Amino acid sequence: MNILLLGGGGREHAFARSIVQSKLCSQLFIAPGNPGTAQHGKNVPLGVTDFEAIKKCCLENKIELVVVGPEDPLVQGIYDFFVADKELKNIFVIGPSRDAAQLEGSKAFAKEFMQRHKIPTAAYQSFDANSFEKGVEFIRTLNAPIVLKADGLAAGKGVLICNSMDEAEKEFKEMIHGKFGVASEKVVVEEFLHGIEMSVFILTDGVNYLLLPAAKDYKRIGEGDTGLNTGGMGAISPVPFADDVLMKKVVEQMIIPTIDGLQQDKLVYKGFIYFGLMIVNGEPFMIEYNCRMGDPETEAVLPRIESDLVDLFMGVAHEKLNEKKIVITDDYAATIVLTSGGYPEFFEKGKIIKEINSIKNSIVFHAGTIQQNNELLTSGGRVLAVTSLGKTLQEALKSSKASATKIQFDNKYFRSDIGFDVLQS
Ligand code: AMP
Ligand code: GLY
């Protein structure tokens, strides 16, 4: 079958690589894609939220399956768009309905869902301009650090961790007054959880689910988890501390109540769910839901899945995921993201990337690159993600570090300490 993949980052390069390995895939189209996805299919220059253009592309290319990488089209209702259109109704979309995508699109919605379905999470309340004074009062009942979250999508920037009550009050005021535009007209104020983070992923048809490999991502720009938050500087999979005891708790306390909750609330969900967890003294707490796979976690997770990914998607489409099995390698995966120096603040683009073709022991995923004439140039903050597999985490990290060192472009930066926290413990 012909497949359309939406998105153009490292996550989508990883998806493209796995999708074309499927015996069910005839031709893959990627919109808009990048020079990495172009190695596996045909890039089409479309915006991921331009639903009419996507429709045209699907009809012209006899697409039967649409796989959605980023959250924006999902939150804007691409699933519903396909279901509602007579010409598109035989095309399956891997992703949640617009209502279900609110699990990522609205932090307040997600917190209410967790509370309603008794899923452990940090104590919180949400406020808007009308309840501003109550918000300030609530902040004064908390101990620092205090977590403030813009309700809506804010390109990963809408969460502030305030180290004092004064800072929290000041930021809260700015957020309610539009610091993140409409996204922060409503603000979730919550207690800070001290623990270690990890991400768990499932693929669900709304009734059944398959547990994907767990991962841990590294969001801060600096070594030792310091400095500004980024889209993600690296990831490892599996997570060494996620033993059977912890995963049993995650399944019983998070995954099953989420699937049951979606059904009770009549939220149609046929796609990936990303559970962002904080493990506090061995107990899992939900930090956030994402209605998609993570980036760069996908680049560490997908290379470990040996099953035919498109076959699993068919299980989702036909609500027969219970008949599918997921096979995962025991090997470790370690992903290191190469960024343009200065990211996540100011950085320059257009630097020539060299030595990428000499990499033998890692998979090199493109995130922010552009092909110009015969040269590959940087075109974003996160430029490449290198993933290596190894019998141990140390071995996988060593290969990825060697590859990250070998690839050259001006002002290249990467964290050489990915995995440091789990290797210490
Ligand atoms: P989110 O967008 O909700 O994932 O938040 C971004 C990051 O902020 C998370 O990955 C955590 O590192 C941190 N964070 C969010 N909520 C909390 C919390 N309640 N306690 C501690 N850290 C948090
Ligand atoms: N790596 C974090 C995310 O994809 O949201």
Coordinates of C-alpha atoms in Angstrom, one line a residue, residues 96-286:
P96 CA -6.1 10.2 18.1
S97 CA -9.3 12.1 17.3
R98 CA -9.2 15.9 18.0
D99 CA -11.0 15.4 21.3
A100 CA -8.6 12.7 22.4
A101 CA -5.6 14.8 21.3
Q102 CA -6.6 17.2 24.0
L103 CA -4.6 14.9 26.3
E104 CA -1.6 16.8 24.8
G105 CA -3.4 19.9 23.6
S106 CA -4.6 21.0 27.0
K107 CA -2.8 20.4 30.2
A108 CA -5.9 21.2 32.2
F109 CA -7.9 18.6 30.2
A110 CA -5.1 16.0 30.8
K111 CA -5.0 16.7 34.5
E112 CA -8.8 16.4 34.8
F113 CA -8.6 13.1 32.8
M114 CA -5.9 11.8 35.2
Q115 CA -7.9 12.8 38.3
R116 CA -11.2 11.4 36.9
H117 CA -9.5 8.1 36.2
K118 CA -7.4 8.0 39.4
I119 CA -4.1 8.1 37.6
P120 CA -1.4 9.2 40.1
T121 CA -0.1 12.8 39.3
A122 CA 1.2 15.9 41.0
A123 CA -1.4 17.9 43.0
Y124 CA -2.6 20.9 40.9
Q125 CA -5.2 23.5 40.2
S126 CA -5.9 25.4 37.0
F127 CA -6.7 29.1 36.7
D128 CA -7.6 31.8 34.2
A129 CA -8.0 35.6 34.3
N130 CA -11.3 35.3 36.3
S131 CA -9.7 33.2 39.0
F132 CA -6.3 35.0 39.1
E133 CA -6.5 35.9 42.8
K134 CA -7.4 32.3 43.7
G135 CA -4.3 31.3 41.7
V136 CA -2.0 33.6 43.7
E137 CA -3.6 32.2 46.9
F138 CA -2.9 28.6 45.7
I139 CA 0.7 29.4 44.8
R140 CA 1.2 30.7 48.4
T141 CA 0.1 27.3 49.8
L142 CA 2.9 25.5 47.8
N143 CA 6.6 25.0 48.6
A144 CA 9.1 26.0 46.0
P145 CA 10.0 24.8 43.4
I146 CA 6.5 25.5 41.9
V147 CA 5.6 24.3 38.4
L148 CA 3.5 26.6 36.1
K149 CA 2.2 25.2 32.8
A150 CA 0.6 27.0 30.0
D151 CA -2.6 25.1 29.2
G152 CA -2.2 25.0 25.4
L153 CA 0.6 24.0 23.0
A154 CA 3.5 26.4 23.4
A155 CA 6.2 24.6 21.3
G156 CA 7.6 22.9 24.3
K157 CA 8.3 26.2 26.1
G158 CA 5.2 26.5 28.2
V159 CA 6.4 24.9 31.4
L160 CA 8.2 27.0 34.0
I161 CA 9.8 25.6 37.1
C162 CA 10.0 28.5 39.6
N163 CA 12.5 28.4 42.4
S164 CA 10.7 30.8 44.7
M165 CA 7.2 31.8 45.5
D166 CA 7.9 35.4 44.3
E167 CA 9.1 34.2 41.0
A168 CA 6.1 31.9 40.7
E169 CA 3.7 34.8 41.4
K170 CA 5.4 37.1 38.9
E171 CA 5.5 34.4 36.1
F172 CA 1.9 33.4 36.8
K173 CA 0.8 37.0 36.3
E174 CA 2.8 37.2 33.0
M175 CA 1.4 33.9 31.8
I176 CA -2.2 34.8 32.5
H177 CA -1.5 38.1 30.7
G178 CA -0.4 36.4 27.5
K179 CA 3.3 35.4 27.9
F180 CA 2.6 32.4 25.7
G181 CA -0.4 34.0 23.8
V182 CA -3.7 32.1 24.0
A183 CA -1.8 29.0 25.2
S184 CA -1.3 30.6 28.7
E185 CA -4.8 32.2 29.1
K186 CA -5.3 29.2 31.3
V187 CA -2.5 28.1 33.6
V188 CA -2.0 24.8 35.5
V189 CA -0.2 25.3 38.8
E190 CA 1.2 22.1 40.3
E191 CA 3.5 20.8 42.9
F192 CA 7.0 19.8 41.9
L193 CA 7.9 16.1 42.0
H194 CA 11.4 15.1 42.9
G195 CA 12.4 12.0 41.0
I196 CA 13.8 10.5 37.8
E197 CA 11.9 10.9 34.5
M198 CA 11.2 8.3 31.9
S199 CA 8.9 7.9 28.9
V200 CA 6.6 4.9 28.2
F201 CA 5.0 4.5 24.8
I202 CA 2.0 2.4 23.7
L203 CA 0.3 1.9 20.3
T204 CA -3.4 1.5 20.8
D205 CA -6.5 0.8 18.7
G206 CA -8.6 2.3 21.4
V207 CA -9.3 -1.1 23.1
N208 CA -6.1 -3.1 22.9
Y209 CA -2.6 -1.9 23.2
L210 CA 1.0 -2.9 22.6
L211 CA 3.8 -1.7 24.9
L212 CA 6.7 -0.2 23.0
P213 CA 10.2 0.0 24.4
A214 CA 10.5 2.5 27.1
A215 CA 13.0 5.4 26.8
K216 CA 14.6 8.2 28.7
D217 CA 15.3 11.5 27.0
Y218 CA 17.6 14.3 28.0
K219 CA 16.0 17.7 27.6
R220 CA 18.5 20.1 29.0
I221 CA 21.1 21.7 26.8
G222 CA 24.0 21.3 29.2
E223 CA 25.9 18.3 30.6
G224 CA 24.7 17.0 33.9
D225 CA 21.1 18.1 33.0
T226 CA 21.8 21.8 33.3
G227 CA 20.8 24.9 31.4
L228 CA 17.9 25.6 29.1
N229 CA 15.2 23.1 28.1
T230 CA 15.5 21.9 24.5
G231 CA 13.4 19.6 22.2
G232 CA 15.7 16.8 23.4
M233 CA 19.4 16.3 23.3
G234 CA 19.5 12.5 23.4
A235 CA 17.7 9.4 24.5
I236 CA 18.4 5.8 25.6
S237 CA 16.3 2.7 25.4
P238 CA 15.6 0.5 27.4
V239 CA 15.6 2.3 30.7
P240 CA 17.8 0.3 33.1
F241 CA 15.9 1.1 36.2
A242 CA 12.5 0.2 34.6
D243 CA 12.3 -3.3 36.0
D244 CA 9.3 -5.6 36.0
V245 CA 8.1 -4.3 39.3
L246 CA 8.1 -0.7 38.1
M247 CA 6.6 -1.6 34.7
K248 CA 3.8 -3.6 36.4
K249 CA 2.9 -0.4 38.3
V250 CA 3.0 1.7 35.1
V251 CA 0.7 -0.8 33.4
E252 CA -1.8 -1.1 36.2
Q253 CA -1.8 2.5 37.4
M254 CA -1.3 4.4 34.1
I255 CA -1.8 2.5 31.0
I256 CA -4.9 0.4 31.8
P257 CA -6.7 3.3 33.5
T258 CA -5.9 5.5 30.4
I259 CA -7.3 3.0 27.9
D260 CA -10.4 2.4 30.1
G261 CA -10.7 6.1 30.6
L262 CA -10.6 6.8 26.9
Q263 CA -13.5 4.3 26.4
Q264 CA -15.5 5.7 29.3
D265 CA -15.1 9.2 28.0
K266 CA -15.9 8.1 24.5
L267 CA -12.6 9.5 23.1
V268 CA -11.6 7.8 19.9
Y269 CA -7.9 7.0 19.9
K270 CA -6.0 5.0 17.3
G271 CA -2.4 5.8 17.6
F272 CA 0.6 6.3 19.9
I273 CA 0.3 7.5 23.5
Y274 CA 3.4 8.9 25.2
F275 CA 3.3 8.7 29.0
G276 CA 5.8 11.2 30.5
L277 CA 6.5 9.8 33.9
M278 CA 8.3 10.9 37.1
I279 CA 9.4 8.0 39.3
V280 CA 9.4 9.1 42.9
N281 CA 10.9 6.5 45.3
G282 CA 9.9 3.7 42.9
E283 CA 6.3 5.0 42.4
P284 CA 5.3 6.3 39.0
F285 CA 3.5 9.6 38.6
M286 CA 2.1 11.0 35.3

